[in-house]
PDB file of N, CA and C in Angstrom:
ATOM      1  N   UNK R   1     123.916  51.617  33.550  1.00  0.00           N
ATOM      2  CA  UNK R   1     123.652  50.728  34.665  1.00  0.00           C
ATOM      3  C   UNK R   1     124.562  51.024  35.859  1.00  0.00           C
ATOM      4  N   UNK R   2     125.677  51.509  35.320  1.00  0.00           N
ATOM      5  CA  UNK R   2     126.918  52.138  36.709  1.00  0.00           C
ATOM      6  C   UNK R   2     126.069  53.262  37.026  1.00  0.00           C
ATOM      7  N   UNK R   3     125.624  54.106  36.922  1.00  0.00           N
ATOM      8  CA  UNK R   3     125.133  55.062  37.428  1.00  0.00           C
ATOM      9  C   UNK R   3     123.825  54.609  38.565  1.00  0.00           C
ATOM     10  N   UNK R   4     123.124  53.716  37.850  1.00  0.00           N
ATOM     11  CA  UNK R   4     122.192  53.049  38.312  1.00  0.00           C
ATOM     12  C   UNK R   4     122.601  52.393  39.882  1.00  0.00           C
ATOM     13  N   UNK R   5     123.852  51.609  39.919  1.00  0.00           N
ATOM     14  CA  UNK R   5     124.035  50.960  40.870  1.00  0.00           C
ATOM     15  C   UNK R   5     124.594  52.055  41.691  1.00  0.00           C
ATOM     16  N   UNK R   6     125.668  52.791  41.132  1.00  0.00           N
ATOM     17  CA  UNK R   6     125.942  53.859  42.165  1.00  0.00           C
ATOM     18  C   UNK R   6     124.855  54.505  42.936  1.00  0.00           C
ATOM     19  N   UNK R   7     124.052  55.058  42.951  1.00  0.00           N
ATOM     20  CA  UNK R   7     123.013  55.901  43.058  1.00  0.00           C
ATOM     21  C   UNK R   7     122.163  55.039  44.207  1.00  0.00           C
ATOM     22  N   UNK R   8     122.232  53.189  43.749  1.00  0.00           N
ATOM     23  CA  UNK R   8     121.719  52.764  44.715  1.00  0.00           C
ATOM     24  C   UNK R   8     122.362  52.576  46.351  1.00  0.00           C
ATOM     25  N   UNK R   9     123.469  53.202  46.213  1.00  0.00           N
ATOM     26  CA  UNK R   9     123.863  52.826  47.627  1.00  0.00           C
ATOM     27  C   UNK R   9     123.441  53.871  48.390  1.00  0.00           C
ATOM     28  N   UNK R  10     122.891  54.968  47.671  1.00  0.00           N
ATOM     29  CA  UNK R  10     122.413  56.050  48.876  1.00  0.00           C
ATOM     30  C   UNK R  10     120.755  55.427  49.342  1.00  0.00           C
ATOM     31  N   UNK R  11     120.152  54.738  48.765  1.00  0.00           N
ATOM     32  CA  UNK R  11     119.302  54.491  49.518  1.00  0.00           C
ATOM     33  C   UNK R  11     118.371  53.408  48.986  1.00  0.00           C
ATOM     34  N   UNK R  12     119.171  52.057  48.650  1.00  0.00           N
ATOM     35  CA  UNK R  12     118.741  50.806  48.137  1.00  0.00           C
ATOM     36  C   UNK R  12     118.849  50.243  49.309  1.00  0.00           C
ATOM     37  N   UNK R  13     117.611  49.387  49.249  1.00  0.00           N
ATOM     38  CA  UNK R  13     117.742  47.905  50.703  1.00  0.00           C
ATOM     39  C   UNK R  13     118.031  46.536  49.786  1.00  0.00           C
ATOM     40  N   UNK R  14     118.143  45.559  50.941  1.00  0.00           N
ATOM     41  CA  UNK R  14     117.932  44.196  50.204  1.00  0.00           C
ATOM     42  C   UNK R  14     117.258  43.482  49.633  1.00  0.00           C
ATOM     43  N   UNK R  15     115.583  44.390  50.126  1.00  0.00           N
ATOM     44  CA  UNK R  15     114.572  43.056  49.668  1.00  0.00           C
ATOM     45  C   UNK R  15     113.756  44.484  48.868  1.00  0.00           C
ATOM     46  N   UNK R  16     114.248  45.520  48.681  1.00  0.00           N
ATOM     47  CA  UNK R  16     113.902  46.456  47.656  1.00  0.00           C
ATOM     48  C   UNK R  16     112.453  47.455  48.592  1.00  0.00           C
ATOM     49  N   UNK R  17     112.563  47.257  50.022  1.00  0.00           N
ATOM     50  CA  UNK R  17     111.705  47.856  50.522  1.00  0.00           C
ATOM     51  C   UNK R  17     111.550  49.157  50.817  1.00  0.00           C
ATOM     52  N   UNK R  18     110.567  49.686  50.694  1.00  0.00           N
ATOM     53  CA  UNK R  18     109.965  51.323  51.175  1.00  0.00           C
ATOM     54  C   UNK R  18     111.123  52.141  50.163  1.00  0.00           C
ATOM     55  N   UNK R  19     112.187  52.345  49.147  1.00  0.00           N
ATOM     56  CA  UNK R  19     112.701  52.796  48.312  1.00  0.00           C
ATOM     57  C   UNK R  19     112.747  53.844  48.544  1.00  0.00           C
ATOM     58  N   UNK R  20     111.741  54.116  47.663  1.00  0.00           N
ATOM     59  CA  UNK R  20     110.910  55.283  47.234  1.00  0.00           C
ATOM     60  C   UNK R  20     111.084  56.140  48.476  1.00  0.00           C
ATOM     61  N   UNK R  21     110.299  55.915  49.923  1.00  0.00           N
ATOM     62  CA  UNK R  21     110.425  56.840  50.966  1.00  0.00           C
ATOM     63  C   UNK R  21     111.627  56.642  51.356  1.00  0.00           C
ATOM     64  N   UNK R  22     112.833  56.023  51.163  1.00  0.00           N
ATOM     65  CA  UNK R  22     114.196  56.369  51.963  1.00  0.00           C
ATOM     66  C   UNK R  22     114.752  57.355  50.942  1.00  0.00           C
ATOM     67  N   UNK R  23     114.437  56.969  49.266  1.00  0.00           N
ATOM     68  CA  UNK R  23     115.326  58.180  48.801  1.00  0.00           C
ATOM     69  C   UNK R  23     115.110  59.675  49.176  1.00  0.00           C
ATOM     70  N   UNK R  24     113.475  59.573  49.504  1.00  0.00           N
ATOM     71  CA  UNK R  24     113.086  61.070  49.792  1.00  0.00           C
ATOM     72  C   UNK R  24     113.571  61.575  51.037  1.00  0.00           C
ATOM     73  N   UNK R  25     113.840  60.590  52.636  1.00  0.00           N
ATOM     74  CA  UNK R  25     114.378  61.183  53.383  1.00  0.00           C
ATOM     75  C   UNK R  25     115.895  61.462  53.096  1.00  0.00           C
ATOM     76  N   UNK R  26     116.972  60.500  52.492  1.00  0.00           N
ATOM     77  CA  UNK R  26     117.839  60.989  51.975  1.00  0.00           C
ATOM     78  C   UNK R  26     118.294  62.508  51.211  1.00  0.00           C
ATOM     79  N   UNK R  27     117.020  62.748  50.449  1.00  0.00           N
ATOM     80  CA  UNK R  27     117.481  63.792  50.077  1.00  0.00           C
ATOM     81  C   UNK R  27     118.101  65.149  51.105  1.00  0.00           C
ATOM     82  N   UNK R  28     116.846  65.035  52.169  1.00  0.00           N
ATOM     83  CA  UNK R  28     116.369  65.928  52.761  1.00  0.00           C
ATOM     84  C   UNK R  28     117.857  66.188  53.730  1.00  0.00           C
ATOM     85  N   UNK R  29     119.025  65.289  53.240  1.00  0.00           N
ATOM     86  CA  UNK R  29     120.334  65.816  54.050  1.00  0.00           C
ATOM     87  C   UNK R  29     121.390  65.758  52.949  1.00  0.00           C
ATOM     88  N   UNK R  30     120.761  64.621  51.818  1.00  0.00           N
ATOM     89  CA  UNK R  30     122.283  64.801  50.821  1.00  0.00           C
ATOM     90  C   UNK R  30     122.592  65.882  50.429  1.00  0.00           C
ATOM     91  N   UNK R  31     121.297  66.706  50.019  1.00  0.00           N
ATOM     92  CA  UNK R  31     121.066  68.052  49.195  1.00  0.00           C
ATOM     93  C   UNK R  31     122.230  68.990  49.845  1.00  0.00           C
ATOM     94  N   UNK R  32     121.506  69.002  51.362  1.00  0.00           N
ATOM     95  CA  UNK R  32     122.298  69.736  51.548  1.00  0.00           C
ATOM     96  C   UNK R  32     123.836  70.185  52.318  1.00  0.00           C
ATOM     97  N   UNK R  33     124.318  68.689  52.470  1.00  0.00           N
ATOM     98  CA  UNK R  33     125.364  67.916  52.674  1.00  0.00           C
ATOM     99  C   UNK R  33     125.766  68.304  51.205  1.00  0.00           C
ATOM    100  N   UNK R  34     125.715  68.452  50.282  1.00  0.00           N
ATOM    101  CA  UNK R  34     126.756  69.016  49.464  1.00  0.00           C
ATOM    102  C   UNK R  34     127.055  70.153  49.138  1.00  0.00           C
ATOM    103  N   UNK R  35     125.722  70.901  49.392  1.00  0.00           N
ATOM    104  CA  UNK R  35     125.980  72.419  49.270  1.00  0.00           C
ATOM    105  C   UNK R  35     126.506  72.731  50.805  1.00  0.00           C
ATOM    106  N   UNK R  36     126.434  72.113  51.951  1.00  0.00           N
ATOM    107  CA  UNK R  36     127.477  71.942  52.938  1.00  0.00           C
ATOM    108  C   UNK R  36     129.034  72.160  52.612  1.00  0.00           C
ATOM    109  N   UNK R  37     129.213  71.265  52.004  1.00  0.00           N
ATOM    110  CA  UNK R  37     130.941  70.649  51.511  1.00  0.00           C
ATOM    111  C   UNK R  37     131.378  71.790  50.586  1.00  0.00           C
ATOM    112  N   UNK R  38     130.144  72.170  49.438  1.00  0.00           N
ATOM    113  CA  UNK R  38     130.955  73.483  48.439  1.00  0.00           C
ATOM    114  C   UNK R  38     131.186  74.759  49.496  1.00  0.00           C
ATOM    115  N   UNK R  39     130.236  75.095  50.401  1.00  0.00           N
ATOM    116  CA  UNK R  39     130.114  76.258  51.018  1.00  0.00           C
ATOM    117  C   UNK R  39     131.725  76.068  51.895  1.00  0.00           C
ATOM    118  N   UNK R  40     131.556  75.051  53.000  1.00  0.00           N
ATOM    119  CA  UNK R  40     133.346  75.285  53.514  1.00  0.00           C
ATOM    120  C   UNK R  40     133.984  75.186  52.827  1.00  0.00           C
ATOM    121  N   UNK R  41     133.987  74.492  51.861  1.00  0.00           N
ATOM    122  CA  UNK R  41     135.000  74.207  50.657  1.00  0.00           C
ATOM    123  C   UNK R  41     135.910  75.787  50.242  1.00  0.00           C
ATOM    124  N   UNK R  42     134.446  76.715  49.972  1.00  0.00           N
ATOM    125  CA  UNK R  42     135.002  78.245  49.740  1.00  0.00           C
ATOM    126  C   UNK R  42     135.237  78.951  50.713  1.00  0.00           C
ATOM    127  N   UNK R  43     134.801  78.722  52.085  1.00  0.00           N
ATOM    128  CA  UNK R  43     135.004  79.833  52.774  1.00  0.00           C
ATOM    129  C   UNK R  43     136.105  79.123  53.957  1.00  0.00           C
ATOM    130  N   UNK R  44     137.117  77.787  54.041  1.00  0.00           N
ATOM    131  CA  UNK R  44     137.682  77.774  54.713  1.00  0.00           C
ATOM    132  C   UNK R  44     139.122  77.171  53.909  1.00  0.00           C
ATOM    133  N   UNK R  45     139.485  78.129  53.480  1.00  0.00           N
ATOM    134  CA  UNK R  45     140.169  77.424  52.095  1.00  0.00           C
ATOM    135  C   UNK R  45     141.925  76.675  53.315  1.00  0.00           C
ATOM    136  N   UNK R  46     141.860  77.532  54.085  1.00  0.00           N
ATOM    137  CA  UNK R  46     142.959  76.867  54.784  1.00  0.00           C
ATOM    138  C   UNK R  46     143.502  75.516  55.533  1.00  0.00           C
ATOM    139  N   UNK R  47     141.484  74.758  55.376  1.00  0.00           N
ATOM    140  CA  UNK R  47     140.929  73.314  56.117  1.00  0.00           C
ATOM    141  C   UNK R  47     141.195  72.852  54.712  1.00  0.00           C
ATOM    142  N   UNK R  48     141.633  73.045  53.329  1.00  0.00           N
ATOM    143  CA  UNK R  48     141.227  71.972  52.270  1.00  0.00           C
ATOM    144  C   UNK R  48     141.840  70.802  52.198  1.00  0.00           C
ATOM    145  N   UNK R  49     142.885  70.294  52.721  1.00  0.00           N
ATOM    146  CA  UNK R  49     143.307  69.308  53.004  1.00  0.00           C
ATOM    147  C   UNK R  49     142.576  68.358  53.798  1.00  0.00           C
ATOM    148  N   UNK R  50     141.748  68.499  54.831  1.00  0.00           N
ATOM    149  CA  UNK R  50     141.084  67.988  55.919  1.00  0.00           C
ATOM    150  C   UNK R  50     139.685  67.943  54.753  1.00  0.00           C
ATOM    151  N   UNK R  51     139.688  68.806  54.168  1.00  0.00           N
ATOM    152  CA  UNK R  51     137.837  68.617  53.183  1.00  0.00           C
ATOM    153  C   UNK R  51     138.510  67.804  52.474  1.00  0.00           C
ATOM    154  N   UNK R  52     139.089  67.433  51.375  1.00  0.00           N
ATOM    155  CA  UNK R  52     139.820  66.405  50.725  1.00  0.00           C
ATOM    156  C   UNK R  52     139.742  65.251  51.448  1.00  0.00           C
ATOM    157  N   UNK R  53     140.194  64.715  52.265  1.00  0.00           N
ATOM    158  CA  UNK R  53     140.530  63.818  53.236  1.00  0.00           C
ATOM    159  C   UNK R  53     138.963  62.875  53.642  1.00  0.00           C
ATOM    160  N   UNK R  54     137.955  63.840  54.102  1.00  0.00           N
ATOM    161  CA  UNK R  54     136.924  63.722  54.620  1.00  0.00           C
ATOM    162  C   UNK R  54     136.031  63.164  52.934  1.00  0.00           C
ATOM    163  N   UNK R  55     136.166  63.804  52.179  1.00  0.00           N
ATOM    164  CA  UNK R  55     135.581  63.538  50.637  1.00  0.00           C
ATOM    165  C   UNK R  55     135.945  62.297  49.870  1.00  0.00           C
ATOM    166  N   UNK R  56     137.283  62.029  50.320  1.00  0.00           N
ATOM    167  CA  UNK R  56     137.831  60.592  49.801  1.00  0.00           C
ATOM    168  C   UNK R  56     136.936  59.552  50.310  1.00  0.00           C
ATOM    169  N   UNK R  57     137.281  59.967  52.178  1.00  0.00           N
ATOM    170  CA  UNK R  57     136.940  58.771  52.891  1.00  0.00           C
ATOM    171  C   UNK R  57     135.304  58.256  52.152  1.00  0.00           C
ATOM    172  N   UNK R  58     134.625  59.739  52.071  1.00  0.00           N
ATOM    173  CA  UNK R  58     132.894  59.462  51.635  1.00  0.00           C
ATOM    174  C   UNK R  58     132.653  58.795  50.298  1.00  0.00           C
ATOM    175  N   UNK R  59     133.864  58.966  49.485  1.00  0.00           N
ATOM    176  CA  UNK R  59     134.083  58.394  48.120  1.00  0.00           C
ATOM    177  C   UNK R  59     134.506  57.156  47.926  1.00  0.00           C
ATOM    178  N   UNK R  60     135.274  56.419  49.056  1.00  0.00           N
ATOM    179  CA  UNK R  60     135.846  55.412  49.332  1.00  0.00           C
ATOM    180  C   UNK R  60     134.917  54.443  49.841  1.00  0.00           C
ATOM    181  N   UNK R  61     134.183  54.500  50.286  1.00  0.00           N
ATOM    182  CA  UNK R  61     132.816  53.748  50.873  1.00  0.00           C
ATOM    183  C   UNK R  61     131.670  53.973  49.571  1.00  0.00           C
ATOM    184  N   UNK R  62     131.498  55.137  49.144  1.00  0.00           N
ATOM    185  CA  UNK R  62     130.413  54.747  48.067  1.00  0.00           C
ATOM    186  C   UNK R  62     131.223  54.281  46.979  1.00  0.00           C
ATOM    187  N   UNK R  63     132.690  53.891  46.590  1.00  0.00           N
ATOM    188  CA  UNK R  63     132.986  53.078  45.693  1.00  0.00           C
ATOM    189  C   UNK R  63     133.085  51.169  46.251  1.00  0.00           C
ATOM    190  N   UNK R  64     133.120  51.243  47.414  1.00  0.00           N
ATOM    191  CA  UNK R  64     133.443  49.741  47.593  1.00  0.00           C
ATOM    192  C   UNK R  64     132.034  49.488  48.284  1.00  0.00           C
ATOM    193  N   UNK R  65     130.936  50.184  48.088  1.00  0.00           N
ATOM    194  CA  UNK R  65     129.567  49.924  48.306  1.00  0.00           C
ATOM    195  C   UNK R  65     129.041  50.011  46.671  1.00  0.00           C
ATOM    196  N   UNK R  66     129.338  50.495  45.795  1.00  0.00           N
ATOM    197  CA  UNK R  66     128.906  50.205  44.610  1.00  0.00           C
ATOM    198  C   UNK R  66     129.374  48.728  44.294  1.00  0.00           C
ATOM    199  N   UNK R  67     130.642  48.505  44.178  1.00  0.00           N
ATOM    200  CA  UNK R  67     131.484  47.678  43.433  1.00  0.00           C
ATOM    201  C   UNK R  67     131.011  45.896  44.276  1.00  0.00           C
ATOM    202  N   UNK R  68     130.777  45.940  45.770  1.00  0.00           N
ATOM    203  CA  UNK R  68     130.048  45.083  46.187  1.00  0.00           C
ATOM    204  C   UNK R  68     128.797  44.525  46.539  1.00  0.00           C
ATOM    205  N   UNK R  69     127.769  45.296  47.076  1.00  0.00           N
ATOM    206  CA  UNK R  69     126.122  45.389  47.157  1.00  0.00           C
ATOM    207  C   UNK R  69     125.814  46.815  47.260  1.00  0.00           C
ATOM    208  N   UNK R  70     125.163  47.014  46.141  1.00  0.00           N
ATOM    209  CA  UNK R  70     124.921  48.769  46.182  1.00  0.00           C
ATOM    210  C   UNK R  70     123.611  49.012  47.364  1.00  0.00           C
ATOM    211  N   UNK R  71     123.584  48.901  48.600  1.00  0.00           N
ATOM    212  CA  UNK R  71     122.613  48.822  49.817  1.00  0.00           C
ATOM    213  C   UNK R  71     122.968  50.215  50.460  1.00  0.00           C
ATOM    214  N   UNK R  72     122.320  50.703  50.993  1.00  0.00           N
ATOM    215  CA  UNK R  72     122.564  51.438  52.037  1.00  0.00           C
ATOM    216  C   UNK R  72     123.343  51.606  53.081  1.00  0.00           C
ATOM    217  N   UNK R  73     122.759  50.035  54.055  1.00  0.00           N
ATOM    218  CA  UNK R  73     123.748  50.140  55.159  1.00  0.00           C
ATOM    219  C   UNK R  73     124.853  49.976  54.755  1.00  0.00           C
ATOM    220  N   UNK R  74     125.733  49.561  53.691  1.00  0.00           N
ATOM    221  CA  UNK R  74     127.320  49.988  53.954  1.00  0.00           C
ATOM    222  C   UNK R  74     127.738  51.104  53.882  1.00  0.00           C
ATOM    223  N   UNK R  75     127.050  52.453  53.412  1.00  0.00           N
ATOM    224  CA  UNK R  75     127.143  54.007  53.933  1.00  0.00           C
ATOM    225  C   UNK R  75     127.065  54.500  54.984  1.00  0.00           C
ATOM    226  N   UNK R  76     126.180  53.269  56.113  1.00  0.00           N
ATOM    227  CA  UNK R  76     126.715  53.942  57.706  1.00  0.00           C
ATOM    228  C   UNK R  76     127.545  54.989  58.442  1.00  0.00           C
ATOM    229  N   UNK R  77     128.779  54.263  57.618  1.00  0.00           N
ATOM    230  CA  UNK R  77     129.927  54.772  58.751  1.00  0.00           C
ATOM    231  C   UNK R  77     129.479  55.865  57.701  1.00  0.00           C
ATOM    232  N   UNK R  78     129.920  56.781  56.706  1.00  0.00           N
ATOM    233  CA  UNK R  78     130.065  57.951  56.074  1.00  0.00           C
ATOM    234  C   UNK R  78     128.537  59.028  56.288  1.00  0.00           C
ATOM    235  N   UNK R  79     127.583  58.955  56.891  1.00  0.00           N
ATOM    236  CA  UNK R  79     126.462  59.396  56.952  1.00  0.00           C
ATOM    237  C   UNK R  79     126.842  60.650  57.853  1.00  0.00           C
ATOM    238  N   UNK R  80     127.602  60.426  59.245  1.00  0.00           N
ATOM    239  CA  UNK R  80     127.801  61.537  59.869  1.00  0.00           C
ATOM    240  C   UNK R  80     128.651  62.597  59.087  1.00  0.00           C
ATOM    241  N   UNK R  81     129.723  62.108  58.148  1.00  0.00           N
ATOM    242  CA  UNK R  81     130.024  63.173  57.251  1.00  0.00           C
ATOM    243  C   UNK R  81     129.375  64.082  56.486  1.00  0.00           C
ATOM    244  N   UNK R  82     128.602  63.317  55.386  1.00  0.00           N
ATOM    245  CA  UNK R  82     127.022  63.665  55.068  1.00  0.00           C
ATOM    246  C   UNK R  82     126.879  65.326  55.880  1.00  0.00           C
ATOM    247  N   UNK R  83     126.250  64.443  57.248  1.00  0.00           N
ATOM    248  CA  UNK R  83     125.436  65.334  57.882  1.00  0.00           C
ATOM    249  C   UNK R  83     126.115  66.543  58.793  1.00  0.00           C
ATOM    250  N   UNK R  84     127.560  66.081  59.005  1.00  0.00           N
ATOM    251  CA  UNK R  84     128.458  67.191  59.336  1.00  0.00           C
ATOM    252  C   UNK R  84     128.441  68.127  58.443  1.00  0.00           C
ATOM    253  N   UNK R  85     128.444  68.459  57.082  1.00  0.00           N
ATOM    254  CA  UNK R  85     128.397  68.999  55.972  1.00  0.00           C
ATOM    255  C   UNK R  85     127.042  69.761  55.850  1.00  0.00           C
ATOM    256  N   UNK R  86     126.023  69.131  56.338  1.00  0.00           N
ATOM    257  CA  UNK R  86     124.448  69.491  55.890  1.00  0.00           C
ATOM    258  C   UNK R  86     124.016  70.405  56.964  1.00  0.00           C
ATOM    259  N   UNK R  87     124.810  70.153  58.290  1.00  0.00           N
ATOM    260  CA  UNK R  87     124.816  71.383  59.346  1.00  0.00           C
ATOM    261  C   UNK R  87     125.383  72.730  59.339  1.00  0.00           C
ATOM    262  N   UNK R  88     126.004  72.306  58.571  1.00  0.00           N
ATOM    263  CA  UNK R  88     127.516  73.602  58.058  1.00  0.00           C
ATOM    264  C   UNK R  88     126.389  74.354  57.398  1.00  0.00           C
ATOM    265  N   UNK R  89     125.892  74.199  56.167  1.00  0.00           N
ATOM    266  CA  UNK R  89     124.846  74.548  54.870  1.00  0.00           C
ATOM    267  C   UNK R  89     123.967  75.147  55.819  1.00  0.00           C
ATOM    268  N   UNK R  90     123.063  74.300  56.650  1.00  0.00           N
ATOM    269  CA  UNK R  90     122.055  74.943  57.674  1.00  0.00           C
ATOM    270  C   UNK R  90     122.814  75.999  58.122  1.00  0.00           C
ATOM    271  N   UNK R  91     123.255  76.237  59.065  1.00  0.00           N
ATOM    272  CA  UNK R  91     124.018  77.102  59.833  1.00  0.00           C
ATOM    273  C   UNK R  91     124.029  78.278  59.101  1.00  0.00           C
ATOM    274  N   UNK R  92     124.985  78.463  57.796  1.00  0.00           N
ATOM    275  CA  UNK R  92     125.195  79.390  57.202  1.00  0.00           C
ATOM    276  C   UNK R  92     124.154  80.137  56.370  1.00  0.00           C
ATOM    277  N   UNK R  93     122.732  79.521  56.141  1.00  0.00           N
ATOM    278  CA  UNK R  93     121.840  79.574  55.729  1.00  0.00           C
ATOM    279  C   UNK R  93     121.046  80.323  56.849  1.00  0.00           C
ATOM    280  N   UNK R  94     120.741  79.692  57.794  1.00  0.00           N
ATOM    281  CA  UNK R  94     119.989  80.288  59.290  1.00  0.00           C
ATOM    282  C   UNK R  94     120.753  81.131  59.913  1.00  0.00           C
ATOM    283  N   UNK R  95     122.526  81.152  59.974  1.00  0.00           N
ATOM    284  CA  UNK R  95     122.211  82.486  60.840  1.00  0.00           C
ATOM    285  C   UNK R  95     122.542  83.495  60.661  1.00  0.00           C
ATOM    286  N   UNK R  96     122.486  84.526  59.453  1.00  0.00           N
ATOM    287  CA  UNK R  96     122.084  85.253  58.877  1.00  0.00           C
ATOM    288  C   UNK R  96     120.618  86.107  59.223  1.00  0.00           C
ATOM    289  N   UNK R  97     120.165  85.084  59.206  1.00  0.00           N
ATOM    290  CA  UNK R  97     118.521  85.244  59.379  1.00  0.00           C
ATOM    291  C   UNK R  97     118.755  85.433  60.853  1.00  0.00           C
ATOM    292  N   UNK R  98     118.884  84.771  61.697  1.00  0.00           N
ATOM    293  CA  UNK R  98     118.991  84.930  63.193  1.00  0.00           C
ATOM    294  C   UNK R  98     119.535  85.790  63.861  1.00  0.00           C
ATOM    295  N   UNK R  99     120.176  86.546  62.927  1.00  0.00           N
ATOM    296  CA  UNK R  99     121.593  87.871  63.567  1.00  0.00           C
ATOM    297  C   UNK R  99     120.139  89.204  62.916  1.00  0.00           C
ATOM    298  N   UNK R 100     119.657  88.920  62.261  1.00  0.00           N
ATOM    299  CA  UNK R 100     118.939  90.209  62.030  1.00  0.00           C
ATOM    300  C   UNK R 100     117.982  90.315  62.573  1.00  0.00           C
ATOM    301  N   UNK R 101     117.286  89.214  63.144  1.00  0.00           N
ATOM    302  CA  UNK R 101     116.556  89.120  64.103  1.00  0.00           C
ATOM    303  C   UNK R 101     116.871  89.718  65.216  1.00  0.00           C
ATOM    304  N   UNK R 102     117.736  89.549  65.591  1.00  0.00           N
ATOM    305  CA  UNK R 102     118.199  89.762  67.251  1.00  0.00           C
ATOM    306  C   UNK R 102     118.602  88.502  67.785  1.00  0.00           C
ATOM    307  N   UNK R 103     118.017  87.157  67.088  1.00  0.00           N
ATOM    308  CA  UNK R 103     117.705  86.002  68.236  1.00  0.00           C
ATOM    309  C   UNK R 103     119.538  85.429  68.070  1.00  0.00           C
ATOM    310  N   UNK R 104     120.494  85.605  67.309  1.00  0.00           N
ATOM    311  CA  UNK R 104     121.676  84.942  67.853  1.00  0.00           C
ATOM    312  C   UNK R 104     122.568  86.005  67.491  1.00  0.00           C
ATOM    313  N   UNK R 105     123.315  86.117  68.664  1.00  0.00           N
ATOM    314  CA  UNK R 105     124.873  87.425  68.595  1.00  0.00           C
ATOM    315  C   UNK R 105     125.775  86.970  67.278  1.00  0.00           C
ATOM    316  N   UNK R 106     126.523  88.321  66.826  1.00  0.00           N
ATOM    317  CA  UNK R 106     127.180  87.840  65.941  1.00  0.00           C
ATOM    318  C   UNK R 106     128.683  87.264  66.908  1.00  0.00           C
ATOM    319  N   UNK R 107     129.528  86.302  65.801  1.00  0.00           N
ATOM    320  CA  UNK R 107     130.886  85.728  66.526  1.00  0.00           C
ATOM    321  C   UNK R 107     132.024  87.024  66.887  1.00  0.00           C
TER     322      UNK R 107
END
């Protein structure tokens, strides 16, 4: 049932509405908001203090959003982390592809 409630704060409402379609847009950034976080995780090993830091804070909100109403909106504030992370993943994913193209210079 802890797992259960945890799980609901990524994308439980109050009156149990549309669910189903928020977990699916959720995915479509948690996914890769974590393969975000592993990817700098390895390739900026000199930021790991600052990734630590940033991982608590996201851990710190989905524990005192479990432990009080497992809802959504109290993940607000932590979402741009999320998605800071899920841009990183994009990025490193796309521009690869874009450098062989021609369409973006390498750094």
């Amino acid at each position: 049932l802890l797992i259960l409630k945890a799980s609901r704060a990524w994308y439980g409402t109050d009156e149990m509405w549309y669910e189903d379609k928020i977990l699916l847009l959720q995915l479509i950034y948690l996914l890769p908001g974590l393969v975000g976080f592993v990817l700098a995780f390895q390739k900026m090993s000199s930021h790991r203090p600052v990734f630590w830091a940033l991982i608590l804070i996201v851990f710190y909100f989905w524990a005192m959003t479990t432990v009080a109403l497992s809802i959504l909106r109290y993940m607000v504030p932590v979402m741009g982390i999320v998605i800071m992370f899920g841009s990183y993943a994009i990025l490193n994913t796309l521009a690869p592809l874009l450098m062989k193209r021609g369409l973006l210079n390498p750094p």
